[in-house]
Amino acid sequence: MASARQSIILDIARHTGRVMVDDLATRLDVTPQTIRKDLNELCDKNLLSRVHGGAMLSTAVKNVGYEARRAIARDEKAAIGRIAAGLIPNASSLFINIGTTTEAVARALVHHANLMVVTNNINVANTLRPCHTIEVVIAGGLVRPADGGIVGEAAVDFIKQFRVDFAVIGTSAIDDDGALLDFDFREVKVAQAIIENARNVILVADSTKFDRKAPVRIAHISQVDTFVTDQCPSETIRRIAVENDVHLVETAPTGAEVG
């Protein structure tokens, strides 16, 4: 029974990216203690990685599927998107790169006016395309079938033609030393060009990114101007932010609820 239950847990994790103890206990009609034991065993086999209140798919070399990433911390990402969009005034130019959290920012920008948005994310372009007061400029290059991201040298060269007011960037993982990490070196090259060609860089990432690992370095958190997250559990990251004048914005500090 434990093996069958753990198989179900893995299937759920593959579809949602993350599983929570209380949700699984209710769904599988067992005690939270039983679920914790299952999660511990799956983590011992390196199939899952423990996070606060549950576990997520364990991988350090390949990203979780796009639909699963969209489901992870959905409400937190929406709140992050609203706060980040509020930092961008009308009549601005900006980059928005690949990521489900950056897409949340795009959805929160739809009522802005007189923006020029340069993006290598087809989903962002589709979100903002109907907005008559927002000009959307999309990069050329290889379209990644999994998530609509545009990557490669052509996209890098395209980004380098611009110098914009803001960049909204995401990351797949945040190391405790402040390194921002991702899985696809082609995507990383575009992200680095975006950082280099923006006057103000806004990093958007939910707190699950502190529990993840990825192999390719994008940049260091000291290179961004503002970091918007739901919660920052790392005191080291807080210290790095203070030392480097990075404005840390938490939408749901410890003890608060996401609205």
CSV table of N, CA and C in Angstrom, one decimal, residues 66-146:
chain,number,residue,atom,x,y,z
A,66,TYR,N,6.4,22.9,-17.9
A,66,TYR,CA,5.8,24.3,-17.9
A,66,TYR,C,4.5,24.3,-17.1
A,67,GLU,N,3.6,23.4,-17.4
A,67,GLU,CA,2.3,23.4,-16.7
A,67,GLU,C,2.4,23.2,-15.2
A,68,ALA,N,3.4,22.4,-14.8
A,68,ALA,CA,3.6,22.2,-13.4
A,68,ALA,C,4.2,23.4,-12.8
A,69,ARG,N,5.1,24.1,-13.5
A,69,ARG,CA,5.6,25.3,-13.0
A,69,ARG,C,4.6,26.4,-12.8
A,70,ARG,N,3.6,26.4,-13.7
A,70,ARG,CA,2.5,27.4,-13.6
A,70,ARG,C,1.7,27.2,-12.3
A,71,ALA,N,1.6,25.9,-12.0
A,71,ALA,CA,0.7,25.5,-10.8
A,71,ALA,C,1.4,25.8,-9.5
A,72,ILE,N,2.8,25.7,-9.5
A,72,ILE,CA,3.5,25.9,-8.2
A,72,ILE,C,3.4,27.4,-7.8
A,73,ALA,N,3.0,27.6,-6.5
A,73,ALA,CA,2.9,28.9,-5.9
A,73,ALA,C,2.1,29.9,-6.8
A,74,ARG,N,1.0,29.4,-7.4
A,74,ARG,CA,0.2,30.2,-8.3
A,74,ARG,C,-0.3,31.6,-7.6
A,75,ASP,N,-0.8,31.5,-6.4
A,75,ASP,CA,-1.3,32.7,-5.8
A,75,ASP,C,-0.2,33.6,-5.4
A,76,GLU,N,0.9,33.0,-5.0
A,76,GLU,CA,2.1,33.9,-4.6
A,76,GLU,C,2.6,34.6,-5.8
A,77,LYS,N,2.7,33.9,-7.0
A,77,LYS,CA,3.2,34.5,-8.2
A,77,LYS,C,2.3,35.7,-8.6
A,78,ALA,N,1.0,35.5,-8.5
A,78,ALA,CA,0.0,36.6,-8.8
A,78,ALA,C,0.3,37.8,-8.0
A,79,ALA,N,0.5,37.6,-6.7
A,79,ALA,CA,0.7,38.7,-5.8
A,79,ALA,C,2.1,39.4,-6.1
A,80,ILE,N,3.1,38.6,-6.4
A,80,ILE,CA,4.4,39.2,-6.9
A,80,ILE,C,4.2,40.0,-8.1
A,81,GLY,N,3.4,39.4,-9.1
A,81,GLY,CA,3.2,40.1,-10.3
A,81,GLY,C,2.5,41.5,-10.1
A,82,ARG,N,1.6,41.6,-9.2
A,82,ARG,CA,0.9,42.9,-9.0
A,82,ARG,C,1.9,43.9,-8.4
A,83,ILE,N,2.7,43.4,-7.4
A,83,ILE,CA,3.6,44.4,-6.8
A,83,ILE,C,4.7,44.8,-7.8
A,84,ALA,N,5.2,43.9,-8.5
A,84,ALA,CA,6.3,44.3,-9.5
A,84,ALA,C,5.7,45.2,-10.6
A,85,ALA,N,4.5,45.0,-11.0
A,85,ALA,CA,3.9,45.8,-12.0
A,85,ALA,C,3.7,47.2,-11.5
A,86,GLY,N,3.4,47.3,-10.2
A,86,GLY,CA,3.2,48.6,-9.5
A,86,GLY,C,4.5,49.4,-9.5
A,87,LEU,N,5.6,48.8,-9.6
A,87,LEU,CA,6.9,49.5,-9.6
A,87,LEU,C,7.2,50.1,-11.0
A,88,ILE,N,6.5,49.8,-12.0
A,88,ILE,CA,6.7,50.2,-13.4
A,88,ILE,C,5.7,51.3,-13.7
A,89,PRO,N,6.2,52.6,-13.9
A,89,PRO,CA,5.3,53.6,-14.3
A,89,PRO,C,4.9,53.6,-15.7
A,90,ASN,N,3.7,54.2,-16.0
A,90,ASN,CA,3.3,54.4,-17.4
A,90,ASN,C,4.4,55.1,-18.2
A,91,ALA,N,4.4,54.9,-19.5
A,91,ALA,CA,5.3,55.5,-20.5
A,91,ALA,C,6.8,55.1,-20.2
A,92,SER,N,6.9,53.8,-19.9
A,92,SER,CA,8.2,53.2,-19.7
A,92,SER,C,8.5,52.2,-20.8
A,93,SER,N,9.8,51.9,-20.9
A,93,SER,CA,10.3,50.8,-21.7
A,93,SER,C,10.8,49.7,-20.8
A,94,LEU,N,10.6,48.4,-21.2
A,94,LEU,CA,11.0,47.3,-20.3
A,94,LEU,C,11.2,46.0,-21.1
A,95,PHE,N,12.1,45.2,-20.5
A,95,PHE,CA,12.3,43.8,-20.9
A,95,PHE,C,11.4,43.0,-20.0
A,96,ILE,N,10.9,41.9,-20.5
A,96,ILE,CA,10.3,40.8,-19.7
A,96,ILE,C,10.8,39.5,-20.3
A,97,ASN,N,11.5,38.7,-19.4
A,97,ASN,CA,12.1,37.5,-20.0
A,97,ASN,C,11.2,36.3,-19.7
A,98,ILE,N,11.8,35.1,-19.9
A,98,ILE,CA,11.0,33.8,-19.8
A,98,ILE,C,10.7,33.5,-18.3
A,99,GLY,N,9.6,32.9,-18.1
A,99,GLY,CA,9.2,32.5,-16.7
A,99,GLY,C,7.8,32.6,-16.4
A,100,THR,N,7.3,31.8,-15.5
A,100,THR,CA,5.9,31.8,-15.1
A,100,THR,C,5.6,33.0,-14.2
A,101,THR,N,6.6,33.4,-13.4
A,101,THR,CA,6.4,34.6,-12.6
A,101,THR,C,6.5,35.9,-13.4
A,102,THR,N,7.4,36.0,-14.4
A,102,THR,CA,7.4,37.1,-15.2
A,102,THR,C,6.1,37.2,-16.0
A,103,GLU,N,5.5,36.1,-16.4
A,103,GLU,CA,4.2,36.1,-17.0
A,103,GLU,C,3.1,36.7,-16.1
A,104,ALA,N,3.2,36.5,-14.8
A,104,ALA,CA,2.3,37.1,-13.9
A,104,ALA,C,2.4,38.6,-13.8
A,105,VAL,N,3.7,39.1,-14.0
A,105,VAL,CA,3.9,40.5,-14.1
A,105,VAL,C,3.2,41.1,-15.3
A,106,ALA,N,3.4,40.4,-16.4
A,106,ALA,CA,2.7,40.8,-17.7
A,106,ALA,C,1.2,40.9,-17.5
A,107,ARG,N,0.6,39.9,-16.9
A,107,ARG,CA,-0.8,40.0,-16.7
A,107,ARG,C,-1.3,41.2,-15.8
A,108,ALA,N,-0.4,41.6,-14.9
A,108,ALA,CA,-0.7,42.7,-14.1
A,108,ALA,C,-0.4,44.1,-14.7
A,109,LEU,N,0.2,44.0,-15.9
A,109,LEU,CA,0.5,45.3,-16.6
A,109,LEU,C,-0.5,45.7,-17.6
A,110,VAL,N,-1.6,44.9,-17.8
A,110,VAL,CA,-2.5,45.1,-18.9
A,110,VAL,C,-3.2,46.5,-18.9
A,111,HIS,N,-3.3,47.1,-17.7
A,111,HIS,CA,-4.0,48.4,-17.6
A,111,HIS,C,-3.0,49.5,-17.6
A,112,HIS,N,-1.7,49.3,-17.8
A,112,HIS,CA,-0.7,50.3,-18.0
A,112,HIS,C,-0.9,51.0,-19.3
A,113,ALA,N,-0.3,52.2,-19.5
A,113,ALA,CA,-0.5,52.9,-20.7
A,113,ALA,C,0.9,53.3,-21.2
A,114,ASN,N,1.0,53.3,-22.6
A,114,ASN,CA,2.2,53.9,-23.2
A,114,ASN,C,3.5,53.1,-22.8
A,115,LEU,N,3.4,51.8,-22.7
A,115,LEU,CA,4.6,51.0,-22.5
A,115,LEU,C,5.1,50.5,-23.8
A,116,MET,N,6.5,50.3,-23.8
A,116,MET,CA,7.1,49.5,-24.8
A,116,MET,C,7.7,48.3,-24.2
A,117,VAL,N,7.2,47.1,-24.5
A,117,VAL,CA,7.7,45.9,-23.8
A,117,VAL,C,8.4,45.0,-24.9
A,118,VAL,N,9.7,44.7,-24.5
A,118,VAL,CA,10.5,43.9,-25.4
A,118,VAL,C,10.6,42.5,-24.7
A,119,THR,N,10.3,41.5,-25.3
A,119,THR,CA,10.3,40.2,-24.7
A,119,THR,C,10.8,39.1,-25.6
A,120,ASN,N,11.3,38.0,-24.9
A,120,ASN,CA,11.6,36.8,-25.6
A,120,ASN,C,10.7,35.6,-25.1
A,121,ASN,N,9.5,36.0,-24.7
A,121,ASN,CA,8.5,35.1,-24.2
A,121,ASN,C,7.2,35.2,-25.0
A,122,ILE,N,6.9,34.2,-25.7
A,122,ILE,CA,5.6,34.3,-26.6
A,122,ILE,C,4.4,34.5,-25.7
A,123,ASN,N,4.4,33.9,-24.5
A,123,ASN,CA,3.2,34.0,-23.6
A,123,ASN,C,3.0,35.4,-23.2
A,124,VAL,N,4.1,36.1,-22.9
A,124,VAL,CA,4.0,37.5,-22.5
A,124,VAL,C,3.5,38.3,-23.7
A,125,ALA,N,4.0,38.1,-24.9
A,125,ALA,CA,3.5,38.8,-26.1
A,125,ALA,C,2.0,38.6,-26.3
A,126,ASN,N,1.6,37.4,-26.1
A,126,ASN,CA,0.1,37.1,-26.3
A,126,ASN,C,-0.7,37.7,-25.2
A,127,THR,N,-0.2,37.8,-24.0
A,127,THR,CA,-0.9,38.5,-23.0
A,127,THR,C,-1.1,40.0,-23.2
A,128,LEU,N,-0.1,40.6,-23.7
A,128,LEU,CA,-0.1,42.1,-23.9
A,128,LEU,C,-0.5,42.5,-25.3
A,129,ARG,N,-0.6,41.6,-26.2
A,129,ARG,CA,-0.9,42.0,-27.6
A,129,ARG,C,-2.2,42.7,-27.7
A,130,PRO,N,-3.3,42.3,-27.0
A,130,PRO,CA,-4.6,43.0,-27.2
A,130,PRO,C,-4.6,44.5,-26.6
A,131,CYS,N,-3.6,44.8,-25.8
A,131,CYS,CA,-3.6,46.1,-25.1
A,131,CYS,C,-3.1,47.2,-26.1
A,132,HIS,N,-4.1,48.1,-26.4
A,132,HIS,CA,-3.8,49.1,-27.5
A,132,HIS,C,-2.8,50.1,-27.1
A,133,THR,N,-2.6,50.3,-25.8
A,133,THR,CA,-1.6,51.4,-25.4
A,133,THR,C,-0.3,50.8,-25.0
A,134,ILE,N,-0.1,49.5,-25.3
A,134,ILE,CA,1.2,48.8,-25.0
A,134,ILE,C,1.8,48.3,-26.4
A,135,GLU,N,3.0,48.8,-26.7
A,135,GLU,CA,3.7,48.3,-27.9
A,135,GLU,C,4.5,47.1,-27.5
A,136,VAL,N,4.3,46.0,-28.2
A,136,VAL,CA,5.0,44.7,-27.9
A,136,VAL,C,6.1,44.4,-29.0
A,137,VAL,N,7.3,44.2,-28.6
A,137,VAL,CA,8.4,43.9,-29.5
A,137,VAL,C,8.9,42.5,-29.1
A,138,ILE,N,8.9,41.6,-30.0
A,138,ILE,CA,9.3,40.2,-29.7
A,138,ILE,C,10.6,39.8,-30.4
A,139,ALA,N,11.4,39.2,-29.6
A,139,ALA,CA,12.8,38.8,-30.1
A,139,ALA,C,12.6,37.7,-31.2
A,140,GLY,N,13.6,37.6,-32.0
A,140,GLY,CA,13.7,36.5,-33.0
A,140,GLY,C,14.6,35.4,-32.4
A,141,GLY,N,14.5,34.2,-32.9
A,141,GLY,CA,15.4,33.1,-32.4
A,141,GLY,C,14.6,31.8,-32.4
A,142,LEU,N,15.2,30.9,-31.7
A,142,LEU,CA,14.7,29.5,-31.6
A,142,LEU,C,13.5,29.5,-30.5
A,143,VAL,N,12.4,29.1,-30.9
A,143,VAL,CA,11.2,29.0,-30.0
A,143,VAL,C,11.3,27.6,-29.3
A,144,ARG,N,11.3,27.7,-28.0
A,144,ARG,CA,11.4,26.4,-27.2
A,144,ARG,C,10.0,25.9,-27.1
A,145,PRO,N,9.7,24.7,-27.6
A,145,PRO,CA,8.3,24.2,-27.6
A,145,PRO,C,7.7,24.0,-26.3
A,146,ALA,N,8.5,23.7,-25.3
A,146,ALA,CA,8.0,23.4,-23.9
A,146,ALA,C,7.3,24.6,-23.3
